[in-house]
C-alpha cells in the first residue's frame, strides 16, 4: 500500500516501540488466543477481532470502520490466512487514518508567519499538562526557538511551582503571579513579556477544572479575550492534553472540553504506562481535531510528534 516508509530516526522509533510495548503485548496476547488453531480469517475471527479492538480502547465507531475494511478485503481476496492478519490490520488502520490529513508531522515545528506563536494548553488536573508543556518547551528550544512560559493555572500553587521547575530545567523564562491571581492577568503579562523579549513561542498553562463547564468556559473565554488585547489573533492553538491511560475516559474528556471551549489540537500522554494505547487510533479517527503530540515515556525527550504511520507501524509490528 506504500503507506509505510522510514520517517523517524531509529532512536526515536525505538522510543515509540518501547512506549507502546504494554498496549502491543495486551493486544497481541488477545489476538493470538482468538486465532489459535484457525488458519483462515472467517466470521468468527472477525467477531473476536471486533471485541479485541473495542477492549483495547480503539472505540466502537472506529472498530466498526476497521472491521468493515477487513471484511471488504476478505471478500476481495477470497482467502486470507490468520498469519496475514497482523499485516492486514496494520495496512487497513493506516489506510483508515490516511483518509484524514492529520498526523503527518515528522518533527516539532510551529507555523510560519506568526510571531510570537501563542499556544494555550488546557486539560484536567493530573493528565500531565504541565509536564507536556515543559517537554514541548524543551523540544522547541532545541529547534533554536525563543520560548516563554506563562503560569496561568493560578488555582493551585503546585501548578505554578511545577511549571517553574520545568522552566529552570529547560532554561526558558516564565511569567507568574501569586496563587489565586487572575489567570487572564497572567496571560496578559506573559504575552507582553513575550513580545518584549522577541519570543518565537509563548505557551500558556491554564487551570484544569471541569466540574463546572460554565465557569471553565467563562474563564478560558476571558483569558483569550485579554490575550487579544496584546496579540489580536491569539491564541493560535488551543492544545488539549489527555491522559491515554484512562482509555475511554480520554474520549469523554475530549468531548467535554471541546464542548466547553474551542480546541484545535490534542496531546495524548502516559502511553508508556498503559495497555490502552489503542485510544490514540480511535481519537485520531473520531475527532475532527488533530492529535499533535504523544507522551511515550518519562524522559524529557519522550514527548513525540504524532505520526500516524509510525504509530500504527510500531503498534502492529
Short mmCIF file of C-alpha atoms in Angstrom, two decimals:
data_model
loop_
_atom_site.label_atom_id
_atom_site.label_comp_id
_atom_site.label_asym_id
_atom_site.label_seq_id
_atom_site.Cartn_x
_atom_site.Cartn_y
_atom_site.Cartn_z
CA UNK A 1 0.00 0.00 0.00
CA UNK A 2 3.04 2.23 0.13
CA UNK A 3 1.92 3.76 3.44
CA UNK A 4 4.96 2.72 5.43
CA UNK A 5 8.32 4.28 4.87
CA UNK A 6 11.04 5.22 7.29
CA UNK A 7 10.13 8.61 8.78
CA UNK A 8 11.57 8.64 12.30
CA UNK A 9 15.21 8.15 13.25
CA UNK A 10 15.99 4.69 14.65
CA UNK A 11 16.38 6.18 18.16
CA UNK A 12 13.02 7.95 18.01
CA UNK A 13 11.36 4.84 16.59
CA UNK A 14 12.85 2.70 19.37
CA UNK A 15 11.36 5.08 21.97
CA UNK A 16 7.96 4.79 20.29
CA UNK A 17 8.19 0.98 20.10
CA UNK A 18 9.10 0.82 23.78
CA UNK A 19 6.38 3.30 24.75
CA UNK A 20 3.69 1.18 23.09
CA UNK A 21 5.02 -2.14 24.43
CA UNK A 22 2.28 -2.70 27.04
CA UNK A 23 -0.53 -1.87 24.61
CA UNK A 24 1.00 -4.10 21.95
CA UNK A 25 1.56 -7.06 24.28
CA UNK A 26 -2.00 -6.82 25.59
CA UNK A 27 -3.45 -6.63 22.08
CA UNK A 28 -1.46 -9.49 20.59
CA UNK A 29 -1.96 -11.84 23.53
CA UNK A 30 -5.72 -11.47 22.94
CA UNK A 31 -5.30 -11.79 19.17
CA UNK A 32 -3.17 -14.94 19.35
CA UNK A 33 -5.81 -16.59 21.55
CA UNK A 34 -8.55 -15.60 19.08
CA UNK A 35 -6.79 -17.14 16.07
CA UNK A 36 -5.32 -20.20 17.83
CA UNK A 37 -5.99 -23.29 15.71
CA UNK A 38 -7.56 -21.25 12.89
CA UNK A 39 -5.93 -20.83 9.52
CA UNK A 40 -8.43 -18.54 7.83
CA UNK A 41 -9.91 -15.11 8.63
CA UNK A 42 -13.60 -16.02 8.89
CA UNK A 43 -16.68 -14.53 10.61
CA UNK A 44 -15.68 -15.99 13.99
CA UNK A 45 -12.21 -14.47 13.78
CA UNK A 46 -13.71 -11.10 12.76
CA UNK A 47 -16.17 -11.21 15.70
CA UNK A 48 -13.28 -11.89 18.08
CA UNK A 49 -11.21 -9.17 16.45
CA UNK A 50 -14.05 -6.67 16.90
CA UNK A 51 -14.18 -7.44 20.62
CA UNK A 52 -10.38 -7.18 20.94
CA UNK A 53 -10.31 -3.76 19.25
CA UNK A 54 -13.13 -2.44 21.46
CA UNK A 55 -11.50 -3.77 24.66
CA UNK A 56 -8.19 -2.23 23.52
CA UNK A 57 -9.90 1.18 23.70
CA UNK A 58 -9.95 1.81 19.96
CA UNK A 59 -13.62 2.81 20.37
CA UNK A 60 -16.78 1.30 18.90
CA UNK A 61 -17.19 3.62 15.88
CA UNK A 62 -13.59 3.25 14.76
CA UNK A 63 -13.67 -0.52 15.36
CA UNK A 64 -16.71 -0.88 13.10
CA UNK A 65 -14.88 1.02 10.33
CA UNK A 66 -11.80 -1.23 10.70
CA UNK A 67 -13.87 -4.44 10.63
CA UNK A 68 -15.73 -3.24 7.52
CA UNK A 69 -12.44 -2.58 5.76
CA UNK A 70 -11.16 -6.06 6.64
CA UNK A 71 -14.46 -7.67 5.57
CA UNK A 72 -14.16 -5.93 2.19
CA UNK A 73 -10.64 -7.21 1.86
CA UNK A 74 -11.64 -10.78 2.75
CA UNK A 75 -14.42 -10.59 0.13
CA UNK A 76 -11.96 -9.23 -2.46
CA UNK A 77 -9.06 -11.58 -1.75
CA UNK A 78 -11.31 -14.61 -1.16
CA UNK A 79 -8.83 -16.29 1.19
CA UNK A 80 -6.87 -14.59 3.92
CA UNK A 81 -4.79 -16.61 6.36
CA UNK A 82 -4.71 -15.69 10.03
CA UNK A 83 -0.93 -15.37 9.71
CA UNK A 84 -1.57 -12.33 7.48
CA UNK A 85 -3.95 -10.68 9.95
CA UNK A 86 -1.28 -8.59 11.65
CA UNK A 87 -0.12 -7.08 8.34
CA UNK A 88 -3.72 -6.55 7.19
CA UNK A 89 -4.61 -4.73 10.41
CA UNK A 90 -1.55 -2.55 10.06
CA UNK A 91 -2.41 -1.63 6.47
CA UNK A 92 -6.15 -1.13 6.96
CA UNK A 93 -5.82 1.03 10.09
CA UNK A 94 -3.13 3.14 8.41
CA UNK A 95 -5.42 3.35 5.38
CA UNK A 96 -8.33 4.48 7.55
CA UNK A 97 -6.23 7.14 9.28
CA UNK A 98 -4.76 8.28 5.98
CA UNK A 99 -8.25 9.44 4.97
CA UNK A 100 -7.73 12.41 7.29
CA UNK A 101 -4.96 14.89 6.52
CA UNK A 102 -3.65 14.98 10.08
CA UNK A 103 -0.95 13.01 11.89
CA UNK A 104 1.54 13.66 9.09
CA UNK A 105 4.11 15.61 11.15
CA UNK A 106 7.65 14.31 11.39
CA UNK A 107 9.21 16.88 13.73
CA UNK A 108 8.45 19.69 16.17
CA UNK A 109 7.70 22.91 14.36
CA UNK A 110 5.41 25.92 14.50
CA UNK A 111 3.60 27.54 11.57
CA UNK A 112 5.49 30.30 9.85
CA UNK A 113 4.19 33.85 9.81
CA UNK A 114 3.01 34.03 13.43
CA UNK A 115 5.47 35.60 15.83
CA UNK A 116 5.11 35.13 18.66
CA UNK A 117 3.08 31.94 18.16
CA UNK A 118 0.73 31.66 21.15
CA UNK A 119 -0.25 28.22 22.43
CA UNK A 120 -2.82 27.86 25.20
CA UNK A 121 -2.79 24.49 26.98
CA UNK A 122 -5.95 23.08 28.59
CA UNK A 123 -6.86 19.81 30.31
CA UNK A 124 -8.00 18.44 33.67
CA UNK A 125 -5.55 18.18 36.56
CA UNK A 126 -3.39 15.08 36.61
CA UNK A 127 -3.26 14.38 32.87
CA UNK A 128 0.36 15.51 32.51
CA UNK A 129 -0.41 19.03 31.29
CA UNK A 130 2.49 20.86 32.94
CA UNK A 131 4.93 18.06 32.06
CA UNK A 132 3.79 18.23 28.44
CA UNK A 133 4.37 21.99 28.41
CA UNK A 134 7.88 21.51 29.84
CA UNK A 135 8.80 18.81 27.32
CA UNK A 136 7.35 20.80 24.44
CA UNK A 137 9.31 23.89 25.52
CA UNK A 138 12.45 21.73 25.57
CA UNK A 139 11.85 20.43 22.04
CA UNK A 140 11.07 23.88 20.61
CA UNK A 141 14.07 25.45 22.34
CA UNK A 142 16.23 22.73 20.80
CA UNK A 143 15.00 23.94 17.41
CA UNK A 144 16.54 27.32 18.21
CA UNK A 145 13.25 28.99 19.11
CA UNK A 146 12.83 31.52 21.94
CA UNK A 147 10.13 30.16 24.26
CA UNK A 148 8.34 31.96 27.11
CA UNK A 149 6.04 30.15 29.58
CA UNK A 150 3.03 31.64 31.38
CA UNK A 151 1.75 30.13 34.65
CA UNK A 152 -1.96 30.99 34.30
CA UNK A 153 -3.08 27.96 36.34
CA UNK A 154 -3.29 30.12 39.45
CA UNK A 155 -5.81 27.82 41.12
CA UNK A 156 -3.09 25.54 42.55
CA UNK A 157 0.23 26.69 44.00
CA UNK A 158 1.69 23.33 42.96
CA UNK A 159 0.94 24.07 39.29
CA UNK A 160 2.92 27.33 39.42
CA UNK A 161 5.82 25.65 41.27
CA UNK A 162 5.87 22.71 38.86
CA UNK A 163 5.99 24.99 35.81
CA UNK A 164 8.82 26.95 37.45
CA UNK A 165 10.78 23.69 37.88
CA UNK A 166 10.33 22.93 34.16
CA UNK A 167 11.27 26.50 33.15
CA UNK A 168 14.50 26.18 35.18
CA UNK A 169 15.23 22.73 33.80
CA UNK A 170 14.71 23.75 30.18
CA UNK A 171 16.26 27.19 30.63
CA UNK A 172 13.36 29.35 29.45
CA UNK A 173 11.77 32.42 31.07
CA UNK A 174 8.48 32.12 32.97
CA UNK A 175 5.89 34.76 33.85
CA UNK A 176 3.92 34.07 37.02
CA UNK A 177 1.96 35.73 39.82
CA UNK A 178 0.79 34.55 43.22
CA UNK A 179 -1.67 31.70 43.64
CA UNK A 180 -5.23 32.99 43.35
CA UNK A 181 -4.28 35.77 40.91
CA UNK A 182 -6.47 36.42 37.88
CA UNK A 183 -5.39 33.92 35.16
CA UNK A 184 -6.22 36.45 32.44
CA UNK A 185 -3.85 38.94 34.08
CA UNK A 186 -1.03 36.36 33.99
CA UNK A 187 -1.77 35.61 30.32
CA UNK A 188 -1.71 39.35 29.50
CA UNK A 189 1.63 39.85 31.28
CA UNK A 190 3.09 36.77 29.57
CA UNK A 191 2.17 37.97 26.09
CA UNK A 192 3.53 41.45 26.78
CA UNK A 193 6.74 39.94 28.14
CA UNK A 194 6.99 37.58 25.15
CA UNK A 195 6.60 40.45 22.69
CA UNK A 196 9.24 42.49 24.56
CA UNK A 197 11.64 39.51 24.57
CA UNK A 198 11.12 38.85 20.85
CA UNK A 199 9.78 35.36 21.67
CA UNK A 200 9.01 32.90 18.90
CA UNK A 201 6.62 30.83 21.02
CA UNK A 202 4.53 31.62 24.11
CA UNK A 203 2.98 28.68 25.98
CA UNK A 204 0.22 29.46 28.49
CA UNK A 205 -0.77 26.90 31.15
CA UNK A 206 -4.39 27.09 32.35
CA UNK A 207 -6.38 25.63 35.27
CA UNK A 208 -7.78 22.14 34.78
CA UNK A 209 -11.21 22.23 36.35
CA UNK A 210 -14.11 20.54 34.61
CA UNK A 211 -16.60 20.24 37.48
CA UNK A 212 -18.38 23.34 36.25
CA UNK A 213 -18.19 23.73 32.50
CA UNK A 214 -19.83 27.16 32.52
CA UNK A 215 -17.14 28.58 34.84
CA UNK A 216 -14.39 26.92 32.83
CA UNK A 217 -15.75 28.29 29.58
CA UNK A 218 -16.11 31.79 31.03
CA UNK A 219 -12.58 31.71 32.43
CA UNK A 220 -10.97 30.46 29.20
CA UNK A 221 -13.00 32.93 27.12
CA UNK A 222 -11.80 35.77 29.36
CA UNK A 223 -8.17 34.58 29.10
CA UNK A 224 -8.46 34.56 25.30
CA UNK A 225 -10.13 37.97 25.19
CA UNK A 226 -7.42 39.55 27.34
CA UNK A 227 -4.66 37.92 25.26
CA UNK A 228 -6.15 39.52 22.16
CA UNK A 229 -5.53 42.97 23.64
CA UNK A 230 -1.82 42.23 23.14
CA UNK A 231 -1.88 39.95 20.06
CA UNK A 232 -5.06 40.31 18.02
CA UNK A 233 -5.40 36.70 16.84
CA UNK A 234 -4.10 34.91 19.96
CA UNK A 235 -4.18 32.09 20.87
CA UNK A 236 -3.11 30.48 17.61
CA UNK A 237 -3.54 26.97 19.00
CA UNK A 238 -5.53 25.55 21.94
CA UNK A 239 -3.93 22.23 22.90
CA UNK A 240 -5.99 19.79 24.97
CA UNK A 241 -3.89 17.31 26.97
CA UNK A 242 -5.50 13.88 27.57
CA UNK A 243 -4.26 11.02 29.74
CA UNK A 244 -4.03 7.97 27.46
CA UNK A 245 -4.00 5.59 30.42
CA UNK A 246 -7.65 6.45 31.11
CA UNK A 247 -8.74 4.89 27.80
CA UNK A 248 -12.36 5.72 27.03
CA UNK A 249 -12.36 8.44 29.72
CA UNK A 250 -9.97 10.34 27.46
CA UNK A 251 -12.70 10.30 24.79
CA UNK A 252 -15.16 11.65 27.35
CA UNK A 253 -12.79 14.44 28.46
CA UNK A 254 -12.20 15.38 24.83
CA UNK A 255 -15.96 15.62 24.27
CA UNK A 256 -16.49 17.74 27.40
CA UNK A 257 -13.59 20.10 26.76
CA UNK A 258 -14.45 20.61 23.10
CA UNK A 259 -17.98 21.50 24.25
CA UNK A 260 -16.59 23.99 26.79
CA UNK A 261 -14.03 25.73 24.60
CA UNK A 262 -12.63 25.69 21.10
CA UNK A 263 -9.84 23.09 20.99
CA UNK A 264 -7.59 22.99 17.92
CA UNK A 265 -5.14 20.17 18.74
CA UNK A 266 -4.61 17.25 21.14
CA UNK A 267 -1.75 15.67 23.08
CA UNK A 268 -2.20 12.13 24.46
CA UNK A 269 0.14 11.37 27.40
CA UNK A 270 1.26 8.42 29.56
CA UNK A 271 1.05 5.83 26.79
CA UNK A 272 4.14 4.01 28.07
CA UNK A 273 2.47 3.04 31.37
CA UNK A 274 -0.74 1.64 29.93
CA UNK A 275 -2.22 -1.10 27.75
CA UNK A 276 -4.77 1.41 26.42
CA UNK A 277 -2.64 2.89 23.61
CA UNK A 278 -5.33 1.93 21.08
CA UNK A 279 -7.23 5.01 22.27
CA UNK A 280 -4.94 7.14 20.06
CA UNK A 281 -6.23 5.32 16.95
CA UNK A 282 -9.85 5.99 17.98
CA UNK A 283 -9.27 9.61 18.96
CA UNK A 284 -7.33 10.26 15.76
CA UNK A 285 -10.19 8.82 13.70
CA UNK A 286 -13.19 10.13 15.66
CA UNK A 287 -12.31 13.70 16.48
CA UNK A 288 -12.04 16.35 13.85
CA UNK A 289 -9.18 17.69 15.98
CA UNK A 290 -5.64 16.52 15.18
CA UNK A 291 -3.53 14.56 17.67
CA UNK A 292 -0.29 16.57 17.57
CA UNK A 293 1.81 15.01 20.33
CA UNK A 294 2.04 11.75 22.26
CA UNK A 295 3.84 11.03 25.53
CA UNK A 296 5.69 7.69 25.36
CA UNK A 297 7.99 7.87 28.38
CA UNK A 298 9.09 9.88 31.39
CA UNK A 299 12.28 11.29 29.89
CA UNK A 300 12.47 14.90 28.72
CA UNK A 301 12.77 13.72 25.11
CA UNK A 302 9.87 11.26 25.34
CA UNK A 303 7.24 13.64 24.02
CA UNK A 304 6.96 12.90 20.30
CA UNK A 305 5.07 14.41 17.40
CA UNK A 306 2.26 12.04 16.45
CA UNK A 307 2.86 10.47 13.07
CA UNK A 308 0.01 8.07 12.29
CA UNK A 309 2.09 5.80 10.05
CA UNK A 310 4.92 5.40 12.56
CA UNK A 311 2.37 4.88 15.35
CA UNK A 312 0.47 2.11 13.52
CA UNK A 313 3.74 0.54 12.37
CA UNK A 314 5.00 0.37 15.96
CA UNK A 315 1.67 -0.86 17.34
CA UNK A 316 1.28 -3.72 14.86
CA UNK A 317 4.95 -4.61 14.38
#
